[in-house]
Short mmCIF file of C-alpha atoms and ligand atoms in Angstrom, two decimals:
data_model
loop_
_atom_site.label_atom_id
_atom_site.label_comp_id
_atom_site.label_asym_id
_atom_site.label_seq_id
_atom_site.Cartn_x
_atom_site.Cartn_y
_atom_site.Cartn_z
CA UNK Z 1 -11.93 5.84 -27.86
CA UNK Z 2 -8.09 5.42 -27.42
CA UNK Z 3 -7.89 4.04 -24.44
CA UNK Z 4 -3.73 4.11 -23.92
CA UNK Z 5 -4.00 7.78 -24.67
CA UNK Z 6 -6.59 8.59 -22.04
CA UNK Z 7 -5.68 5.96 -19.47
CA UNK Z 8 -1.84 6.96 -19.89
CA UNK Z 9 -1.48 10.12 -17.16
CA UNK Z 10 -3.29 7.54 -14.84
CA UNK Z 11 -0.72 5.21 -15.40
CA UNK Z 12 2.09 8.18 -14.46
CA UNK Z 13 0.37 9.39 -11.73
CA UNK Z 14 0.36 5.64 -9.91
CA UNK Z 15 3.56 4.93 -10.76
CA UNK Z 16 4.41 8.61 -9.03
CA UNK Z 17 1.97 8.19 -5.88
CA UNK Z 18 3.94 4.35 -5.44
CA UNK Z 19 7.28 5.76 -5.20
CA UNK Z 20 5.43 8.65 -3.07
CA UNK Z 21 4.38 6.28 -0.48
CA UNK Z 22 6.80 3.59 -0.34
CA UNK Z 23 9.09 6.19 0.07
CA UNK Z 24 7.16 7.84 3.09
CA UNK Z 25 7.82 3.57 4.16
CA UNK Z 26 11.75 3.82 3.39
CA UNK Z 27 11.96 6.59 5.60
CA UNK Z 28 10.23 5.71 8.42
CA UNK Z 29 12.30 2.53 8.38
CA UNK Z 30 15.61 4.39 7.96
CA UNK Z 31 14.59 6.69 11.11
CA UNK Z 32 14.01 2.86 12.74
CA UNK Z 33 10.67 4.48 13.79
CA UNK Z 34 7.53 1.96 13.68
CA UNK Z 35 6.12 2.40 10.39
CA UNK Z 36 2.73 3.41 9.78
CA UNK Z 37 2.39 2.14 6.72
CA UNK Z 38 2.63 -2.12 5.74
CA UNK Z 39 2.80 -2.07 1.89
CA UNK Z 40 1.79 0.28 -1.03
CA UNK Z 41 -0.40 -0.72 -4.21
CA UNK Z 42 -0.85 0.78 -7.04
CA UNK Z 43 -2.99 -0.63 -10.34
CA UNK Z 44 -5.45 1.65 -13.08
CA UNK Z 45 -8.17 0.37 -13.37
CA UNK Z 46 -8.77 -2.20 -16.34
CA UNK Z 47 -11.01 -1.32 -19.49
CA UNK Z 48 -13.97 -3.49 -18.68
CA UNK Z 49 -14.59 -2.27 -15.24
CA UNK Z 50 -14.31 1.25 -16.55
CA UNK Z 51 -16.79 0.04 -18.75
CA UNK Z 52 -18.66 -1.62 -16.63
CA UNK Z 53 -18.70 0.84 -13.31
CA UNK Z 54 -20.21 3.58 -15.73
CA UNK Z 55 -22.76 1.63 -17.30
CA UNK Z 56 -24.45 0.55 -13.94
CA UNK Z 57 -23.76 4.33 -12.63
CA UNK Z 58 -25.38 5.28 -16.05
CA UNK Z 59 -21.94 7.67 -16.85
CA UNK Z 60 -21.82 9.15 -19.97
CA UNK Z 61 -18.64 8.33 -21.80
CA UNK Z 62 -18.13 12.38 -21.50
CA UNK Z 63 -18.24 12.44 -17.66
CA UNK Z 64 -15.89 9.08 -17.17
CA UNK Z 65 -12.68 11.02 -16.14
CA UNK Z 66 -14.72 13.57 -13.14
CA UNK Z 67 -16.93 10.61 -11.72
CA UNK Z 68 -15.31 7.30 -11.77
CA UNK Z 69 -12.94 8.44 -9.40
CA UNK Z 70 -11.06 5.52 -9.00
CA UNK Z 71 -9.41 4.67 -12.31
CA UNK Z 72 -5.83 5.69 -10.79
CA UNK Z 73 -6.02 3.67 -7.25
CA UNK Z 74 -3.85 3.32 -4.33
CA UNK Z 75 -3.89 1.25 -1.69
CA UNK Z 76 -2.07 1.68 1.78
CA UNK Z 77 -2.29 -1.32 4.06
CA UNK Z 78 -1.40 -1.13 7.99
CA UNK Z 79 -1.16 -2.49 10.97
CA UNK Z 80 -3.19 -0.26 13.46
CA UNK Z 81 -6.31 1.45 13.33
CA UNK Z 82 -4.31 4.02 14.69
CA UNK Z 83 -1.66 3.85 11.66
CA UNK Z 84 -4.45 5.10 9.31
CA UNK Z 85 -5.75 8.55 11.00
CA UNK Z 86 -1.60 9.06 10.95
CA UNK Z 87 -1.24 8.80 7.55
CA UNK Z 88 -4.54 10.90 6.28
CA UNK Z 89 -2.62 13.37 8.94
CA UNK Z 90 -0.15 13.30 6.52
CA UNK Z 91 -1.67 13.55 3.56
CA UNK Z 92 -2.95 16.13 4.16
CA UNK Z 93 -0.18 18.33 5.25
CA UNK Z 94 1.46 18.13 1.58
CA UNK Z 95 0.91 20.00 -1.52
CA UNK Z 96 1.67 17.88 -4.53
CA UNK Z 97 -1.71 17.28 -4.68
CA UNK Z 98 -5.22 18.31 -3.48
CA UNK Z 99 -7.17 16.31 -1.23
CA UNK Z 100 -10.81 16.57 -2.87
CA UNK Z 101 -13.21 14.35 -0.53
CA UNK Z 102 -12.61 12.51 2.60
CA UNK Z 103 -14.45 9.38 3.21
CA UNK Z 104 -14.26 7.31 6.60
CA UNK Z 105 -16.44 3.72 6.05
CA UNK Z 106 -14.61 3.29 9.58
CA UNK Z 107 -16.24 5.64 11.63
CA UNK Z 108 -19.10 4.64 9.00
CA UNK Z 109 -18.63 0.93 7.83
CA UNK Z 110 -20.78 0.42 3.74
CA UNK Z 111 -24.07 -2.05 4.54
CA UNK Z 112 -21.75 -4.62 3.20
CA UNK Z 113 -19.43 -4.82 6.16
CA UNK Z 114 -16.72 -2.49 4.46
CA UNK Z 115 -14.26 -0.96 6.77
CA UNK Z 116 -11.57 1.67 5.21
CA UNK Z 117 -10.33 4.91 4.69
CA UNK Z 118 -10.83 6.60 0.94
CA UNK Z 119 -9.10 10.34 0.15
CA UNK Z 120 -9.99 11.48 -3.32
CA UNK Z 121 -6.96 13.36 -4.38
CA UNK Z 122 -6.64 15.92 -7.37
CA UNK Z 123 -2.82 14.97 -8.41
CA UNK Z 124 -0.87 17.12 -11.34
CA UNK Z 125 1.09 15.39 -13.65
CA UNK Z 126 3.06 17.16 -16.40
CA UNK Z 127 1.93 16.29 -19.84
CA UNK Z 128 3.35 17.03 -22.96
CA UNK Z 129 1.30 19.08 -23.45
CA UNK Z 130 1.47 20.68 -19.69
CA UNK Z 131 -0.08 19.81 -16.30
CA UNK Z 132 -3.11 18.11 -16.20
CA UNK Z 133 -5.19 17.61 -12.97
CA UNK Z 134 -5.88 14.12 -12.50
CA UNK Z 135 -8.40 12.06 -9.88
CA UNK Z 136 -7.00 9.44 -8.29
CA UNK Z 137 -8.34 7.24 -5.22
CA UNK Z 138 -6.30 6.26 -1.84
CA UNK Z 139 -7.77 3.50 -0.16
CA UNK Z 140 -6.03 3.24 3.89
CA UNK Z 141 -6.76 0.32 5.40
CA UNK Z 142 -5.12 -2.12 8.21
CA UNK Z 143 -4.17 -5.08 7.08
CA UNK Z 144 -7.75 -7.11 8.80
CA UNK Z 145 -10.17 -4.86 6.38
CA UNK Z 146 -7.39 -5.97 3.80
CA UNK Z 147 -8.49 -9.67 4.18
CA UNK Z 148 -11.73 -8.41 4.65
CA UNK Z 149 -12.29 -6.58 1.80
CA UNK Z 150 -10.37 -8.77 -0.74
CA UNK Z 151 -12.12 -12.38 -0.15
CA UNK Z 152 -15.55 -9.81 0.23
CA UNK Z 153 -14.37 -8.75 -3.55
CA UNK Z 154 -13.33 -12.17 -5.11
CA UNK Z 155 -16.66 -13.66 -3.95
CA UNK Z 156 -18.39 -10.86 -5.29
CA UNK Z 157 -17.10 -11.27 -8.51
CA UNK Z 158 -18.11 -14.60 -8.55
CA UNK Z 159 -21.48 -13.71 -8.02
CA UNK Z 160 -21.63 -11.48 -10.20
CA UNK Z 161 -22.53 -8.67 -7.52
CA UNK Z 162 -25.14 -10.89 -6.64
CA UNK Z 163 -23.62 -12.42 -3.26
CA UNK Z 164 -26.40 -14.92 -2.04
CA UNK Z 165 -27.97 -13.46 1.59
CA UNK Z 166 -26.60 -17.00 3.92
CA UNK Z 167 -23.25 -15.97 2.97
CA UNK Z 168 -23.93 -12.14 3.04
CA UNK Z 169 -24.93 -12.84 6.75
CA UNK Z 170 -21.87 -14.62 6.84
CA UNK Z 171 -19.53 -11.72 5.85
CA UNK Z 172 -20.97 -8.85 7.44
CA UNK Z 173 -20.18 -11.04 10.41
CA UNK Z 174 -16.56 -11.77 9.41
CA UNK Z 175 -16.37 -8.40 9.29
CA UNK Z 176 -17.12 -7.16 12.92
CA UNK Z 177 -14.90 -10.11 13.59
CA UNK Z 178 -12.06 -8.63 12.03
CA UNK Z 179 -12.65 -5.26 13.52
CA UNK Z 180 -12.51 -7.12 16.36
CA UNK Z 181 -9.06 -8.41 16.14
CA UNK Z 182 -8.26 -4.81 14.95
CA UNK Z 183 -9.90 -4.12 18.69
CA UNK Z 184 -7.68 -5.97 21.00
CA UNK Z 185 -4.14 -5.24 18.51
CA UNK Z 186 -4.45 -1.97 19.73
CA UNK Z 187 -4.88 -2.94 22.99
CA UNK Z 188 -1.68 -4.56 23.37
CA UNK Z 189 0.16 -1.83 20.08
CA UNK Z 190 3.02 -1.12 22.26
CA UNK Z 191 4.07 -4.56 23.63
CA UNK Z 192 3.73 -5.32 18.96
CA UNK Z 193 5.91 -2.07 18.56
CA UNK Z 194 8.26 -2.62 21.08
CA UNK Z 195 9.23 -6.12 20.02
CA UNK Z 196 9.18 -5.45 16.34
CA UNK Z 197 11.67 -2.32 17.19
CA UNK Z 198 14.07 -4.98 19.28
CA UNK Z 199 13.51 -7.88 16.22
CA UNK Z 200 14.64 -5.00 13.67
CA UNK Z 201 17.69 -4.13 15.23
CA UNK Z 202 18.72 -7.28 15.96
CA UNK Z 203 17.82 -7.84 11.94
CA UNK Z 204 20.82 -5.10 11.25
CA UNK Z 205 23.40 -5.89 13.93
CA UNK Z 206 26.21 -6.51 11.70
CA UNK Z 207 27.83 -10.27 11.71
CA UNK Z 208 30.55 -10.74 14.03
P1 0O2 O 1 9.05 -5.48 -1.06
O1 0O2 O 1 9.72 -4.92 -0.42
O2 0O2 O 1 9.61 -6.69 -2.03
O3 0O2 O 1 7.81 -6.34 -0.85
P2 0O2 O 1 5.72 -2.65 -7.64
O4 0O2 O 1 5.01 -2.06 -9.05
O5 0O2 O 1 6.09 -4.13 -7.65
O6 0O2 O 1 6.66 -2.10 -7.23
P3 0O2 O 1 2.81 -3.37 -7.40
O7 0O2 O 1 2.52 -3.48 -9.05
O8 0O2 O 1 1.77 -2.97 -6.38
O9 0O2 O 1 3.76 -2.58 -6.98
O10 0O2 O 1 3.40 -4.98 -6.84
P4 0O2 O 1 1.89 -5.37 -5.83
O11 0O2 O 1 2.23 -7.17 -6.20
O12 0O2 O 1 0.29 -4.76 -6.40
O13 0O2 O 1 2.43 -5.87 -5.01
C1 0O2 O 1 2.54 -4.19 -4.05
C2 0O2 O 1 3.79 -4.98 -3.02
O14 0O2 O 1 3.10 -5.39 -1.72
C3 0O2 O 1 4.07 -6.15 -2.89
O15 0O2 O 1 5.97 -5.71 -2.41
C4 0O2 O 1 4.06 -6.67 -2.36
O16 0O2 O 1 5.40 -8.36 -1.51
C5 0O2 O 1 3.18 -6.01 -1.05
N1 0O2 O 1 2.10 -6.93 -1.00
C6 0O2 O 1 1.09 -7.25 -1.21
N2 0O2 O 1 0.69 -8.04 -0.44
C7 0O2 O 1 0.32 -8.06 0.74
C8 0O2 O 1 0.15 -8.44 1.88
O17 0O2 O 1 -0.34 -9.17 2.55
N3 0O2 O 1 1.12 -8.48 3.16
C9 0O2 O 1 2.48 -7.96 2.57
N4 0O2 O 1 3.34 -7.58 4.20
N5 0O2 O 1 2.99 -7.58 1.93
C10 0O2 O 1 2.05 -7.53 0.75
P5 0O2 O 1 6.78 -4.87 -3.48
O18 0O2 O 1 6.46 -3.72 -3.74
O19 0O2 O 1 7.19 -5.61 -4.65
O20 0O2 O 1 8.27 -4.57 -2.47
P1 0O2 O 2 -11.92 -2.42 -7.78
O1 0O2 O 2 -11.64 -1.37 -8.74
O2 0O2 O 2 -13.21 -3.61 -8.90
O3 0O2 O 2 -12.45 -2.44 -5.94
P2 0O2 O 2 -20.22 5.75 -3.64
O4 0O2 O 2 -20.91 6.84 -5.19
O5 0O2 O 2 -19.60 6.74 -3.64
O6 0O2 O 2 -21.05 4.72 -3.05
P3 0O2 O 2 -17.80 4.57 -5.25
O7 0O2 O 2 -17.90 6.05 -6.36
O8 0O2 O 2 -17.62 2.88 -5.97
O9 0O2 O 2 -19.01 5.08 -4.34
O10 0O2 O 2 -16.90 4.65 -4.46
P4 0O2 O 2 -16.25 3.85 -3.36
O11 0O2 O 2 -17.66 3.02 -2.67
O12 0O2 O 2 -16.37 5.44 -1.76
O13 0O2 O 2 -14.73 3.35 -3.36
C1 0O2 O 2 -14.78 2.34 -4.21
C2 0O2 O 2 -14.04 1.63 -3.82
O14 0O2 O 2 -13.87 0.82 -2.37
C3 0O2 O 2 -14.47 -0.07 -4.35
O15 0O2 O 2 -14.08 -0.03 -5.82
C4 0O2 O 2 -13.54 -0.82 -4.25
O16 0O2 O 2 -12.27 -0.87 -4.37
C5 0O2 O 2 -13.32 -0.19 -1.82
N1 0O2 O 2 -15.09 -1.22 -2.09
C6 0O2 O 2 -15.88 0.03 -1.30
N2 0O2 O 2 -17.23 -0.77 -0.90
C7 0O2 O 2 -17.03 -2.17 -0.84
C8 0O2 O 2 -17.23 -3.47 -0.51
O17 0O2 O 2 -18.86 -3.51 0.37
N3 0O2 O 2 -16.68 -4.19 -0.54
C9 0O2 O 2 -15.22 -4.04 -1.32
N4 0O2 O 2 -14.49 -5.27 -0.55
N5 0O2 O 2 -14.50 -3.24 -1.48
C10 0O2 O 2 -15.23 -2.01 -1.76
P5 0O2 O 2 -14.45 -1.06 -7.08
O18 0O2 O 2 -15.17 0.36 -8.46
O19 0O2 O 2 -16.22 -1.83 -6.64
O20 0O2 O 2 -13.41 -1.61 -8.11
#
């Protein structure tokens, strides 16, 4: 398997989507509006992780492209839960890619306690042999959800997917606490945004 050649279109997709999603953030800033996007990251799944996932799910090499949907992975992190749905709505209206699946793990959290909104998209990239539809995943989550997921991911890695029961229970409680934080912040969202607008305006004032 020539991994470099196989992954090239995915690298292209991640780079293009980074530009586009960061561009949305910049546009909100130019217009001095609250940006529903706090930050954007993207990565191409490392080859050992692709192989692990294929092995664990019994996916043959010929099916990797279709069945491993997060080889190209984008992450959009927001301040508030409402921002997530605002971004989803904006992405639904775009015509530079097609959404093939939506997974709302906020309404229906995963057993682990994981919350996020996932979009699986088909993104056309131009290659020297013409257009190629590449499957990519966009995860949209709040800062609190991201904090939880990052820590849980580290523990999963440490325990090779077998997190001890007592730690799992703690993680579930932590997930609920993170969600409570999101709910509380939503209630004072207008206050926070007003403060951020004032701060942003002052920051951009020319020094006299
Ligand atoms: P800025 O405006 O300087 O913060 P890149 O290729 O570097 O553009 P990549 O490879 O996705 O993008 O980089 P990375 O390191 O994964 O992080 C992407 C952006 O997210 C970086 O900003 C980080 O500063 C930002 N980031 C990561 N974690 C956090 C976080 O917890 N809070 C906040 N606010 N930002 C975070 P940029 O793109 O360099 O731009
Ligand atoms: P990585 O790169 O290590 O993050 P499905 O067949 O739909 O059940 P699938 O195809 O894996 O499962 O899709 P899913 O579960 O919708 O989303 C996959 C990605 O979401 C994962 O990628 C994680 O990034 C994230 N995710 C899903 N569940 C959890 C969770 O319980 N904890 C954390 N921290 N992240 C989660 P990978 O493959 O794990 O790769």
